PDB file of C-alpha atoms in Angstrom:
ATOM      1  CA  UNK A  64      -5.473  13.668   0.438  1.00 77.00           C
ATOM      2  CA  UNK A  65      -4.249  11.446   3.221  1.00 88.00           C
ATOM      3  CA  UNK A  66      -7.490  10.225   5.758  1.00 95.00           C
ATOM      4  CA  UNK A  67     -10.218  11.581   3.330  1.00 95.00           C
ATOM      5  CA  UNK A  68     -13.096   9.782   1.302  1.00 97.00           C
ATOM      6  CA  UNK A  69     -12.598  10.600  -2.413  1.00 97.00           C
ATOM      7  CA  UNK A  70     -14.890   9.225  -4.827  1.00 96.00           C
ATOM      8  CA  UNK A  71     -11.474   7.916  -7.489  1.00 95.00           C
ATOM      9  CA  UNK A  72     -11.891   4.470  -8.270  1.00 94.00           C
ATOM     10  CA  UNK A  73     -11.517   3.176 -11.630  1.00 93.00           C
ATOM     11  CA  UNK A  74     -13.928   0.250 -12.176  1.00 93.00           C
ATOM     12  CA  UNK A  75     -12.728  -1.753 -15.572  1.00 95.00           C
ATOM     13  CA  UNK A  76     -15.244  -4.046 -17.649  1.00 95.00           C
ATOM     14  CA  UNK A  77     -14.617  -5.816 -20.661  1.00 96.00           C
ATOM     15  CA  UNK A  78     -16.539  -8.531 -22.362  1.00 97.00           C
ATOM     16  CA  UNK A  79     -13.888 -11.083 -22.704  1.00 97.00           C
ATOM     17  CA  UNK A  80     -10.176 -12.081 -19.875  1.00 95.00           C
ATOM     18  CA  UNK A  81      -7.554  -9.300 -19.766  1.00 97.00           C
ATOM     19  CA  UNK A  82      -4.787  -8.720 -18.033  1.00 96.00           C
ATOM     20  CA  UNK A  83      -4.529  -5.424 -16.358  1.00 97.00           C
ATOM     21  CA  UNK A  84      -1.409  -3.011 -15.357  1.00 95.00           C
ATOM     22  CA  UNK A  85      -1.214   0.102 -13.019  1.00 93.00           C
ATOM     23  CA  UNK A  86       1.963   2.412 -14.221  1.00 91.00           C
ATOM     24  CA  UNK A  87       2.654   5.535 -12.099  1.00 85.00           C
ATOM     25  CA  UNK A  88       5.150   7.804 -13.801  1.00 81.00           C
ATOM     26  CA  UNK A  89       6.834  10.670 -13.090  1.00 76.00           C
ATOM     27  CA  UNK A  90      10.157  11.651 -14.364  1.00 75.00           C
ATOM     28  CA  UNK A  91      13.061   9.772 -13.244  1.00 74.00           C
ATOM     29  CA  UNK A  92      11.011   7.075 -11.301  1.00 78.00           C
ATOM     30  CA  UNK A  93       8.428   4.933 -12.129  1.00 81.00           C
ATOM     31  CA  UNK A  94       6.481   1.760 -10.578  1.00 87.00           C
ATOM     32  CA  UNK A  95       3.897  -0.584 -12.095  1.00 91.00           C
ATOM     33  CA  UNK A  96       1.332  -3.217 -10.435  1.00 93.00           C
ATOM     34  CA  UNK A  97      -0.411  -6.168 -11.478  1.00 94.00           C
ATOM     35  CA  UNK A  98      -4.240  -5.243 -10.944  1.00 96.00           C
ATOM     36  CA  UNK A  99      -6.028  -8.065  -9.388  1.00 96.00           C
ATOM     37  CA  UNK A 100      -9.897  -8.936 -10.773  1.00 96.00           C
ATOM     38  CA  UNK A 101     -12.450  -8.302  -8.543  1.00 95.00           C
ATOM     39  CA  UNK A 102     -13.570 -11.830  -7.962  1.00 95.00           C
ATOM     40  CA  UNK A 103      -9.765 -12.583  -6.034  1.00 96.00           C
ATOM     41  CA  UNK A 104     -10.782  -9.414  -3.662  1.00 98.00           C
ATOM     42  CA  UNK A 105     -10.824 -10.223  -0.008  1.00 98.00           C
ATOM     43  CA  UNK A 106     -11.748  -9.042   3.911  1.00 98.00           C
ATOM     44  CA  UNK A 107      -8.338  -8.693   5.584  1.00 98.00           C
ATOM     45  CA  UNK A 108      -4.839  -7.508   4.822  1.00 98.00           C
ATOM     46  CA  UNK A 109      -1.559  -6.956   6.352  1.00 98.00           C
ATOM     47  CA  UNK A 110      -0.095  -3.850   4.272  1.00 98.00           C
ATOM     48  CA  UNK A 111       3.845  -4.280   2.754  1.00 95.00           C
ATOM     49  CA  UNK A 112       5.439  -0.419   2.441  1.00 92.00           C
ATOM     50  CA  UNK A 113       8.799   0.778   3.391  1.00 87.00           C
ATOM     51  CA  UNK A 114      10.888   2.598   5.400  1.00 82.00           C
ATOM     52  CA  UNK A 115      10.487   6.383   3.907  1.00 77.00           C
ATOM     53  CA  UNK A 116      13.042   9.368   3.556  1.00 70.00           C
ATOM     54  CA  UNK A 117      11.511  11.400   6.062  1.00 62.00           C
ATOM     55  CA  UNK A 118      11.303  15.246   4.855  1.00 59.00           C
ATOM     56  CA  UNK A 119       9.768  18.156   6.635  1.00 54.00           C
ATOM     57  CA  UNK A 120       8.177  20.051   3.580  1.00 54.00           C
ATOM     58  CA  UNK A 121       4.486  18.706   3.413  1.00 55.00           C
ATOM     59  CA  UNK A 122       4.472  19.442   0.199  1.00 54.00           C
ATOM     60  CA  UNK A 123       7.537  16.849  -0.766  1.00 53.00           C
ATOM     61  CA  UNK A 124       7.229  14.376   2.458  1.00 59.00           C
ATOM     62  CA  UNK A 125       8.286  10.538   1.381  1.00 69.00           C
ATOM     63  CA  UNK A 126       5.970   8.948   3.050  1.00 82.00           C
ATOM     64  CA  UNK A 127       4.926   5.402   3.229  1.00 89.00           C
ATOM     65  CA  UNK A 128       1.087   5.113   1.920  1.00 93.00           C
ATOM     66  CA  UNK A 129      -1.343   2.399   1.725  1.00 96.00           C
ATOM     67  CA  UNK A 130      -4.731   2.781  -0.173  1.00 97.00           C
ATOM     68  CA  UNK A 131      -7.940   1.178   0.178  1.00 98.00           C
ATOM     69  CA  UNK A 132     -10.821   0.592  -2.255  1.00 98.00           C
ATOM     70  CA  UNK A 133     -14.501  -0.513  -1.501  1.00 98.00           C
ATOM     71  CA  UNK A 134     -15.683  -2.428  -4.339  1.00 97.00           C
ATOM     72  CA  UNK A 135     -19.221  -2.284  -3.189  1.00 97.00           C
ATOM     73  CA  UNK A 136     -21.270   0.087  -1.701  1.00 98.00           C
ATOM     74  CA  UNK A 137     -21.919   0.398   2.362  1.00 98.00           C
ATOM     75  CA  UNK A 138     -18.851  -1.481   2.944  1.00 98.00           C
ATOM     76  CA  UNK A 139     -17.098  -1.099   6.568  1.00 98.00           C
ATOM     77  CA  UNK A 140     -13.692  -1.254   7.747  1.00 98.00           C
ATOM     78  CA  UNK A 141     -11.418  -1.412  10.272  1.00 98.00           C
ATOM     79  CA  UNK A 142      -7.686  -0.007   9.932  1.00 98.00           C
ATOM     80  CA  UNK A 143      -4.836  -0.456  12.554  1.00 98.00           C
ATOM     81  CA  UNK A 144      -1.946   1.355  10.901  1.00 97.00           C
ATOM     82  CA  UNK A 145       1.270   0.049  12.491  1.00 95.00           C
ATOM     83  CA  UNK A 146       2.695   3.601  13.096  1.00 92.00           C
ATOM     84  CA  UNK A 147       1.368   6.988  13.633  1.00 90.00           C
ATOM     85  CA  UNK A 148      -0.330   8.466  10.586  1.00 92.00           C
ATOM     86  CA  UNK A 149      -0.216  11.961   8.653  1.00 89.00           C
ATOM     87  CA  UNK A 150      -3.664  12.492   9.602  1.00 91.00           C
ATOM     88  CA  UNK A 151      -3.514  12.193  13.591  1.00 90.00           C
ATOM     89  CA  UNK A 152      -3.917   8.744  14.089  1.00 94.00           C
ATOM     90  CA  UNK A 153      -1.879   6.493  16.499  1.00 93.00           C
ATOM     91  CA  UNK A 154      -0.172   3.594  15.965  1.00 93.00           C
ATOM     92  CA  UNK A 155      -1.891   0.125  16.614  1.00 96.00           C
ATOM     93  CA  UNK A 156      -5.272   2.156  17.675  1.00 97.00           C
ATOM     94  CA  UNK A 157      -8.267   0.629  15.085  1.00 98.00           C
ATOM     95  CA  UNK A 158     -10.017   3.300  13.993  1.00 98.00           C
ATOM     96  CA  UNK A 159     -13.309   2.556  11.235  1.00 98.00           C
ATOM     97  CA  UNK A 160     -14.580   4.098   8.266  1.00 98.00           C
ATOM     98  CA  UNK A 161     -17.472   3.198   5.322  1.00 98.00           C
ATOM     99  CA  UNK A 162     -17.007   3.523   2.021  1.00 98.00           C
ATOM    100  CA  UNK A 163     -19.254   3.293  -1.300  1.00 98.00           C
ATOM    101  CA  UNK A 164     -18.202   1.382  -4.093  1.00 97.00           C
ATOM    102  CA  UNK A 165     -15.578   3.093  -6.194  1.00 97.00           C
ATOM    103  CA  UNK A 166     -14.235   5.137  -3.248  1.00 98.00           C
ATOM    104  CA  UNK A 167     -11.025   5.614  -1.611  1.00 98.00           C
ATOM    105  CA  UNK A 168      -9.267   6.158   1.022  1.00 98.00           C
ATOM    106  CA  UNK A 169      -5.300   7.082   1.611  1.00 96.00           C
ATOM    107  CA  UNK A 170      -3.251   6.719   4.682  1.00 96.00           C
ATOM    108  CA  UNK A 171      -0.222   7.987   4.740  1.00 93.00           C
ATOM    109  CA  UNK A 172       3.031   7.788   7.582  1.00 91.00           C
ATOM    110  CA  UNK A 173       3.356  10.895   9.936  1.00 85.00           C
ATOM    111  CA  UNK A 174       6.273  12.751   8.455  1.00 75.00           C
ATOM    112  CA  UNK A 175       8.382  14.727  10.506  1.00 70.00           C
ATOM    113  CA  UNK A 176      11.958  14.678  11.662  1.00 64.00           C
ATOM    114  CA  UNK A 177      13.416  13.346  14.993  1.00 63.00           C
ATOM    115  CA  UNK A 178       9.652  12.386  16.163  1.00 65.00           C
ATOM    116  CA  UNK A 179       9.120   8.121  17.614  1.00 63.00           C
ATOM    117  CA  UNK A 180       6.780   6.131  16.135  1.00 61.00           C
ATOM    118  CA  UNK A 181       6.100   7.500  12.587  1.00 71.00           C
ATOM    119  CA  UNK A 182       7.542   5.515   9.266  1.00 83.00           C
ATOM    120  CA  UNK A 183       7.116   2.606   7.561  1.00 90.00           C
ATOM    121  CA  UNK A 184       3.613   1.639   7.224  1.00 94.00           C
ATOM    122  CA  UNK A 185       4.009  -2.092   7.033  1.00 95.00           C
ATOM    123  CA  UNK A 186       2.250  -4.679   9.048  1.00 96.00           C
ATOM    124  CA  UNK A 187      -1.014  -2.394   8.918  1.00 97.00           C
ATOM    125  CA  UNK A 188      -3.935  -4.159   9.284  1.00 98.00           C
ATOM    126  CA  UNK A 189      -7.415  -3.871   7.062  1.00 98.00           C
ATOM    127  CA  UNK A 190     -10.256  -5.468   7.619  1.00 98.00           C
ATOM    128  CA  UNK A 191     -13.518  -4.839   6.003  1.00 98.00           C
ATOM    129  CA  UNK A 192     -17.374  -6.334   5.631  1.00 98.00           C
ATOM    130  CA  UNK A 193     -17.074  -6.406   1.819  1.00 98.00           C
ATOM    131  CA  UNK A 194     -14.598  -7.417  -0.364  1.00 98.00           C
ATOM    132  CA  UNK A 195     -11.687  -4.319  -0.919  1.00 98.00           C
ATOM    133  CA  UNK A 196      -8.533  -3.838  -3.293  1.00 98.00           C
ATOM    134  CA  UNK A 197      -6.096  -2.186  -0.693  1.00 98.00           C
ATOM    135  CA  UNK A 198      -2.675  -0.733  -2.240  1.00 97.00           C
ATOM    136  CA  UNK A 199       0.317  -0.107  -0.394  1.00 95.00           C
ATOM    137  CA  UNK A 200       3.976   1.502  -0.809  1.00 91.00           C
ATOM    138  CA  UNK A 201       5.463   4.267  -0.456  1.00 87.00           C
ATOM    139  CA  UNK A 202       5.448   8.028  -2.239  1.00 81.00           C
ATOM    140  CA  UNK A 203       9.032   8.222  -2.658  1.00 77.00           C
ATOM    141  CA  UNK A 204      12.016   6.105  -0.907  1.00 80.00           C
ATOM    142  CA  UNK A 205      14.999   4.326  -1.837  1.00 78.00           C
ATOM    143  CA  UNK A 206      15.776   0.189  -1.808  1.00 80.00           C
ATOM    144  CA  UNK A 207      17.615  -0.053   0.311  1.00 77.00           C
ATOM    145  CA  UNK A 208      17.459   2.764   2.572  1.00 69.00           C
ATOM    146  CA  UNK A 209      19.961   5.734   1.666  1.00 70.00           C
ATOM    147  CA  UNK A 210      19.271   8.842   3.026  1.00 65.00           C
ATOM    148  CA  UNK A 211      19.883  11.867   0.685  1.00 63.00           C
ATOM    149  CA  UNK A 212      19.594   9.457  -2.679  1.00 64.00           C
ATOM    150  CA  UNK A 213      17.379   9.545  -5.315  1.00 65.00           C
ATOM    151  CA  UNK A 214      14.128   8.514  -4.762  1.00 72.00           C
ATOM    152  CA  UNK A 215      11.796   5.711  -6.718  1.00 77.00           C
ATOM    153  CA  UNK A 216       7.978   5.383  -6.038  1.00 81.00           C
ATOM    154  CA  UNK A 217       6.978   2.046  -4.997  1.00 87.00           C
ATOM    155  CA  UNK A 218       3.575   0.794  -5.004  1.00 89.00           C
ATOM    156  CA  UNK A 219       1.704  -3.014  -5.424  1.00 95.00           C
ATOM    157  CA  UNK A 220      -1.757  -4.271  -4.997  1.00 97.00           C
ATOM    158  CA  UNK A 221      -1.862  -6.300  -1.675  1.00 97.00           C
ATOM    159  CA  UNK A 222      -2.627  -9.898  -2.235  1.00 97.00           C
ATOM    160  CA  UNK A 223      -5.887 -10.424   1.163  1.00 98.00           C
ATOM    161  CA  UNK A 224      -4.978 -12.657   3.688  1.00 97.00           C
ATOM    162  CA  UNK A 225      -6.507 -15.619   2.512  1.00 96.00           C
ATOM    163  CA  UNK A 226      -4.310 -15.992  -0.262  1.00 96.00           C
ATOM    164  CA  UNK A 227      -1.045 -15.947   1.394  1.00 96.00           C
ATOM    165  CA  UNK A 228       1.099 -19.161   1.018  1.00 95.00           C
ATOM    166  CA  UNK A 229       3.689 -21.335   2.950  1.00 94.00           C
ATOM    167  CA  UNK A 230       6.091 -21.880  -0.268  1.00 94.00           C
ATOM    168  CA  UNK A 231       7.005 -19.133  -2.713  1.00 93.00           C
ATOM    169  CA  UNK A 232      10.116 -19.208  -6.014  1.00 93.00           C
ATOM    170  CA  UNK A 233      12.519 -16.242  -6.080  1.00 90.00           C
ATOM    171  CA  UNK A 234      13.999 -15.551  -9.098  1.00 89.00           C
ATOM    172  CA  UNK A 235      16.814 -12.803  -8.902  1.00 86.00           C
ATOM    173  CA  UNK A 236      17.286 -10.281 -11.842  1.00 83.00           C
ATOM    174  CA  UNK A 237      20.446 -10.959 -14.085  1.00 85.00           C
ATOM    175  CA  UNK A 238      21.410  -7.208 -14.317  1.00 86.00           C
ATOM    176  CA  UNK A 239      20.954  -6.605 -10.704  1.00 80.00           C
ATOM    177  CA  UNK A 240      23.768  -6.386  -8.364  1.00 82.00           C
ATOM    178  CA  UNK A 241      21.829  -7.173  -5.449  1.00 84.00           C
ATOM    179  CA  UNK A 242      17.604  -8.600  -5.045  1.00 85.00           C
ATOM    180  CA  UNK A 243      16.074  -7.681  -1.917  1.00 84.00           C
ATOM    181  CA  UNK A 244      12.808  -9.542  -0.266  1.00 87.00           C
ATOM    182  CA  UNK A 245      10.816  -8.952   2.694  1.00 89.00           C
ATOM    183  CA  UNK A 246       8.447 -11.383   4.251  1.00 93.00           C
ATOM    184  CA  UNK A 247       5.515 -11.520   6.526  1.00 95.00           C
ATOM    185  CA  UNK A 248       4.001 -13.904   8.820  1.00 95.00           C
ATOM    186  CA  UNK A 249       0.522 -12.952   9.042  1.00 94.00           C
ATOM    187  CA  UNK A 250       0.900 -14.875  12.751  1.00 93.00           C
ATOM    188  CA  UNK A 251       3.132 -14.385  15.629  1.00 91.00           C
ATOM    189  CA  UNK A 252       5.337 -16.966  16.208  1.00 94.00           C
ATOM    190  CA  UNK A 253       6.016 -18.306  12.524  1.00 93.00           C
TER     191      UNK A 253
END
């Protein structure tokens, strides 16, 4: 469903605070995101993804994938996807689309072999009229990058731009042999 409007939100009410979890399962890999409220929505956002384990069957490509949500209706917005997309699009060309509240929309890395300019979708840049959720990751890719390992999905909500910080706390996992971060200035020259 890459580059198409599908009408798939999920819009979540209740009468008194909650704390809300996306889990996407499937077997042997799993990934889960803290759902933001719709009052900490904002206009622009720099997606985070990752390098993916490029295969050539379309119907098991590993693409990197970023998602957007409109939470109200009429809202328009701007994309720049960092890299060439599945659905024709080229990299750092800003291309527009409208969407109604609850809809989405999918963008997802070209994914061929031995073809410039396709991969990770990070540094893509959304900006919209009305406040959007935007979700970004990957379908299926490994952390670090091993080609020919298993593969984990990997997905977060994308904190909007006027969130971001200057100062952040790390704290690594004890059973991990290794923690990995990535970081991005949302201006040149940081």
């Amino acid at each position: 469903s890459s580059e198409t409007i599908q009408d798939k939100g999920i819009h979540l009410v209740s009468e008194k605070p909650v704390n809300v979890y996306a889990l996407n399962w499937d077997q042997n890999s799993a990934d889960v995101a803290v759902i933001y409220p719709v009052s900490s929505l904002g206009h622009k956002y720099f997606t985070m993804c990752y390098t993916p384990n490029v295969d050539n069957d379309p119907e098991h490509g590993r693409n990197s994938e970023f998602l957007i949500v409109a939470s109200e209706d009429n809202t328009s917005i701007d994309i720049t996807p960092s890299v060439a997309t599945d659905g024709g699009r080229a990299a750092d060309v800003q291309f527009s689309i409208t969407l109604n509240k609850g809809e989405v929309y999918q963008v997802q890395s070209l994914n061929q072999r031995n073809l410039a300019g396709q991969g990770d979708l990070s540094g893509s840049f959304i900006k919209s009229d009305k406040p959007v959720a935007v979700y970004s990751g990957n379908f299926s890719t490994t952390v670090p990058y091993l080609d020919g390992a298993s593969y984990d999905h990997l997905f977060e909500q994308i904190p909007p731009l006027q969130t971001w910080g200057r100062e952040y706390y790390a704290v690594p996992l004890l059973t991990r042999q290794a923690d990995r971060n990535r970081v991005m200035a949302s201006e040149k020259s940081t």
